[in-house]
mmCIF file of C-alpha atoms in Angstrom:
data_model
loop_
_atom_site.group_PDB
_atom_site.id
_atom_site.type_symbol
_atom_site.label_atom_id
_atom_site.label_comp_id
_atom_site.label_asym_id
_atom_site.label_seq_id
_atom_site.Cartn_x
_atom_site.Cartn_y
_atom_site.Cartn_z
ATOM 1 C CA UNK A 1 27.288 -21.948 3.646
ATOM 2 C CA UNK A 2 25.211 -21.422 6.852
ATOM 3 C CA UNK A 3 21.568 -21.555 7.036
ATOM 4 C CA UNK A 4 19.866 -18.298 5.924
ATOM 5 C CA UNK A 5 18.135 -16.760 8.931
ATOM 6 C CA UNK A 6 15.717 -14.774 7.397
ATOM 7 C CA UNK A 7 13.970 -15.963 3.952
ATOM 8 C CA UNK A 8 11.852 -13.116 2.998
ATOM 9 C CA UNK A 9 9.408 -10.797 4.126
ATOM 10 C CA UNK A 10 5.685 -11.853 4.830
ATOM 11 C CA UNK A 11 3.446 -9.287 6.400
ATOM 12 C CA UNK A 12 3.643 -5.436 5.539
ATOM 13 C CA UNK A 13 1.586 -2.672 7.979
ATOM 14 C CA UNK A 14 -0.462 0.131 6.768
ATOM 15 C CA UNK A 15 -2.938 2.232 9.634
ATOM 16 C CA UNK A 16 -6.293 2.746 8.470
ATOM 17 C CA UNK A 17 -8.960 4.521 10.484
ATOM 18 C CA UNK A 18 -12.146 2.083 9.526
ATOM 19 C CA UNK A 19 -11.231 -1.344 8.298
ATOM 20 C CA UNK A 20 -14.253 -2.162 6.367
ATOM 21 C CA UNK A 21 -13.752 1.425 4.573
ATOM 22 C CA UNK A 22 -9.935 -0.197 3.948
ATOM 23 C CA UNK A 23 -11.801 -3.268 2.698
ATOM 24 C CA UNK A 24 -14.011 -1.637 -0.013
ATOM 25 C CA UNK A 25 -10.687 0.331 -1.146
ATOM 26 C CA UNK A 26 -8.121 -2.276 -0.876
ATOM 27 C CA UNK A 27 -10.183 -5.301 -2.046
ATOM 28 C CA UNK A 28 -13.249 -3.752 -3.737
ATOM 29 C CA UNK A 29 -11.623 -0.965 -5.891
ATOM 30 C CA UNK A 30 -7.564 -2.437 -5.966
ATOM 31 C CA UNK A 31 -8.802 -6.022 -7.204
ATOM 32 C CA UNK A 32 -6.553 -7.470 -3.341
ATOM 33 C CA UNK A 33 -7.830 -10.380 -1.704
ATOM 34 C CA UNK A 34 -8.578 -10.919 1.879
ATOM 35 C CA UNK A 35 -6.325 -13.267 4.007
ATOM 36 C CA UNK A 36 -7.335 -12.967 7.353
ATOM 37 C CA UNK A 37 -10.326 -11.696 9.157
ATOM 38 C CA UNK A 38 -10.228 -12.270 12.863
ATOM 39 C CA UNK A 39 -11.469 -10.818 16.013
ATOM 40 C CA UNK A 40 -9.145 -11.193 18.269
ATOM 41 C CA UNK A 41 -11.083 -9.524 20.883
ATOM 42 C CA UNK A 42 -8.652 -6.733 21.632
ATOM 43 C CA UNK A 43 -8.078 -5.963 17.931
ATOM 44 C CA UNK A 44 -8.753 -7.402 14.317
ATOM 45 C CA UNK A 45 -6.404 -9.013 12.379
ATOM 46 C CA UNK A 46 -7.290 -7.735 8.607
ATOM 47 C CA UNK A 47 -4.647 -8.830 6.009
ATOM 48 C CA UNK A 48 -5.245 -8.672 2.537
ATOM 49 C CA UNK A 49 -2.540 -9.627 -0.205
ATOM 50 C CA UNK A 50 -2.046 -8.921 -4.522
ATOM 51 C CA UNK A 51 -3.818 -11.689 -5.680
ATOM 52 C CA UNK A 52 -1.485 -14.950 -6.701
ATOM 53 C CA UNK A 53 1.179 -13.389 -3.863
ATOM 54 C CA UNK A 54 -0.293 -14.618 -0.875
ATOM 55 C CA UNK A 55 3.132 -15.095 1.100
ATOM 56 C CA UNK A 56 3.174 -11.630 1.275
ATOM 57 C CA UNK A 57 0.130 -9.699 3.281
ATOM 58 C CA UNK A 58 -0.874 -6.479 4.185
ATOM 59 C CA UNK A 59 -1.981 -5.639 7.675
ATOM 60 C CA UNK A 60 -4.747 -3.179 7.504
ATOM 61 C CA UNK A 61 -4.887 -2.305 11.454
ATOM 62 C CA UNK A 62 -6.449 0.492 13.276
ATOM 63 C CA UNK A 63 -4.168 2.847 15.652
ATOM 64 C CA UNK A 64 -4.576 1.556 19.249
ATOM 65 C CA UNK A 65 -4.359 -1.192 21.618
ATOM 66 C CA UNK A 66 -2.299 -3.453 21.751
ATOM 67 C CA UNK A 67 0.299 -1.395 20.014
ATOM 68 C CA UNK A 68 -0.756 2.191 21.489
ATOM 69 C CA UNK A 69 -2.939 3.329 24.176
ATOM 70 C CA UNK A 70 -4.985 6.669 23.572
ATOM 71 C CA UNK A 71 -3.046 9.316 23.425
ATOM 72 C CA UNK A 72 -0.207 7.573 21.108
ATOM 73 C CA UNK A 73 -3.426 6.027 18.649
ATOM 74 C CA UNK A 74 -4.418 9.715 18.237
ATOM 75 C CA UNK A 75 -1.106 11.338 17.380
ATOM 76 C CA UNK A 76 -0.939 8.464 14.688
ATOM 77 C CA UNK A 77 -4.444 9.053 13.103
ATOM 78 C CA UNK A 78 -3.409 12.314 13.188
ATOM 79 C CA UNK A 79 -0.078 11.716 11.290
ATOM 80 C CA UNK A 80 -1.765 9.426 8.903
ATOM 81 C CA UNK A 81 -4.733 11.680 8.108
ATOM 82 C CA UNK A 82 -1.793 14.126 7.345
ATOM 83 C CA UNK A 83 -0.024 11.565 4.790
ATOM 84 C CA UNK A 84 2.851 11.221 7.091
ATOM 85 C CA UNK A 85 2.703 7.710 7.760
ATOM 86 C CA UNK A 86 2.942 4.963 5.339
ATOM 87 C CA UNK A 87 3.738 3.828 1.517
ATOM 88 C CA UNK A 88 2.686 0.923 -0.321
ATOM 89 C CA UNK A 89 3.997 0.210 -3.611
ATOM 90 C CA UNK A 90 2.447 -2.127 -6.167
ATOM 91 C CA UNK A 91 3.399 -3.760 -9.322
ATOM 92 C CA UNK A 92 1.849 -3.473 -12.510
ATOM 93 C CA UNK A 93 2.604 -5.050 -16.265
ATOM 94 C CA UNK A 94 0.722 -1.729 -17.422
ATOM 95 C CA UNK A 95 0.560 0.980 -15.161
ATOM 96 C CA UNK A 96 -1.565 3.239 -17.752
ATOM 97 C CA UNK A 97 -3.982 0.477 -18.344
ATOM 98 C CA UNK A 98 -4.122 0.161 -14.548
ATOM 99 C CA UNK A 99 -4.574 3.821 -14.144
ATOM 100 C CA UNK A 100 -7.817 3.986 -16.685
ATOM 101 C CA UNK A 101 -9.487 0.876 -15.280
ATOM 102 C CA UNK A 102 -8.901 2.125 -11.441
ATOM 103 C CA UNK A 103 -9.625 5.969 -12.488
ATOM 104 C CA UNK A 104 -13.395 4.197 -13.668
ATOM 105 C CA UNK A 105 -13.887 2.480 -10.355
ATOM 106 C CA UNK A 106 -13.778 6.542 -8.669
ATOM 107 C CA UNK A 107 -9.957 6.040 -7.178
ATOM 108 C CA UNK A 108 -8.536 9.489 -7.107
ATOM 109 C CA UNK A 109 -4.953 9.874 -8.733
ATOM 110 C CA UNK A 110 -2.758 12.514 -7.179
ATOM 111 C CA UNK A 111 -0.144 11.652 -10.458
ATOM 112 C CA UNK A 112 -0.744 10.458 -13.893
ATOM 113 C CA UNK A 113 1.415 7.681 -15.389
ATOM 114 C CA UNK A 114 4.924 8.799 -15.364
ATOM 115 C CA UNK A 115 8.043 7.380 -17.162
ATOM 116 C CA UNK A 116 10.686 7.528 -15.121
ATOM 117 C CA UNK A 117 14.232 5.686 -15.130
ATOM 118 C CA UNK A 118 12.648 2.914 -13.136
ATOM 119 C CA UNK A 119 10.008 2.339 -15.048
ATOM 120 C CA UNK A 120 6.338 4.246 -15.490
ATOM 121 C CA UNK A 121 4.487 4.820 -12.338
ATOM 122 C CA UNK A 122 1.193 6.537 -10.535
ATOM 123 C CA UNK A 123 0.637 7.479 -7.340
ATOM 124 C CA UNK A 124 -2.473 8.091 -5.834
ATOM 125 C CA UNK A 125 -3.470 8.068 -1.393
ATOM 126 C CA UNK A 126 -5.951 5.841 0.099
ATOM 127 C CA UNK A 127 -9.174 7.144 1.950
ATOM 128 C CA UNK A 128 -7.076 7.874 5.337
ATOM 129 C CA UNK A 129 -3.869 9.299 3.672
ATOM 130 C CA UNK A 130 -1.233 6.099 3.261
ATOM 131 C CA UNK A 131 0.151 6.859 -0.017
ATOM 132 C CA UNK A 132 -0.028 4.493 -3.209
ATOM 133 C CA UNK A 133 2.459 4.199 -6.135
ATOM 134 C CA UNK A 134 1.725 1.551 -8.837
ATOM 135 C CA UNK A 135 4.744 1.095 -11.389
ATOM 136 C CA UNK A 136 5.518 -0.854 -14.399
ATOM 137 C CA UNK A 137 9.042 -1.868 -14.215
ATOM 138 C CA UNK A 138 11.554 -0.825 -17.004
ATOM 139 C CA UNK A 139 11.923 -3.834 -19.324
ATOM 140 C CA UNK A 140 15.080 -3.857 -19.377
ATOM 141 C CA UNK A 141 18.047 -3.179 -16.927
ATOM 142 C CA UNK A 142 18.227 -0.261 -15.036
ATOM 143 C CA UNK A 143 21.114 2.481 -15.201
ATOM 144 C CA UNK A 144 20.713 4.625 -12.041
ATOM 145 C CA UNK A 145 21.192 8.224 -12.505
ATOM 146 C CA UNK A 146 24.164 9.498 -10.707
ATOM 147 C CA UNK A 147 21.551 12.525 -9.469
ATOM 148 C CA UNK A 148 18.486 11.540 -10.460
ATOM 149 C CA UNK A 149 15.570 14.157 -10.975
ATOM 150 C CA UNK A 150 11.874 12.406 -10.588
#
């Protein structure tokens, strides 16, 4: 068997408008960690990551250089303000604990705990409009609806 190529996935992107608003929200009211901190000068590298999952971070990056120049970085914090960029999805072992405990640190649900074939899950946007799901996997195995209705 040849070498595997690629062995996993290690950094994730999500646009945020003011990374030390992403900070309180991510780390301060989602329990995250932070990674990385840097100024690079041209941009800061912010990664944050679930807590005892570190090989897998989070960018939390503003639109604009190096990636976009002006008129690009607007369209996106336009889209993003919108909700029409970016989804994170987050594990939970009890997504309605999870839901009471967050709901008391002020995060704003846009669903309630929800069982669904999957599992039970929330969802809920962060401050600039990324959207959040946290589910509780099904405990045991999954049969996929042929059509299934959410």
């Amino acid at each position: 068997m040849a070498d595997q190529l690629v062995t996993g996935t290690t950094h994730s992107q999500l646009f945020v408008l003011d990374q030390d608003e992403a900070l309180d929200f991510y780390v301060g009211k989602l329990g995250l960690e932070v990674q990385s901190d840097a100024d690079m000068g041209f941009m800061r590298w912010l990664t944050v990551a679930v807590p005892g999952n570190e090989r897998h971070e989070i960018l939390l990056i503003k639109p604009g250089p190096p990636n976009h120049d002006e008129a690009t970085a607007e369209l996106v914090r336009e889209l993003l303000t919108k909700g029409a960029l970016g989804t994170v999805i987050f594990g939970t072992d009890d997504c309605h604990k999870t839901f009471d405990e967050l709901t008391k640190k002020g995060v704003e649900f846009t669903q309630e705990p929800v069982k669904r074939f999957y599992g039970i899950d929330c969802a809920l946007r962060d401050p600039f409009g990324n959207h959040v799901r946290i589910t509780q996997r099904a405990s045991e195995p999954v049969q996929v609806p042929t059509n299934p209705r959410f």
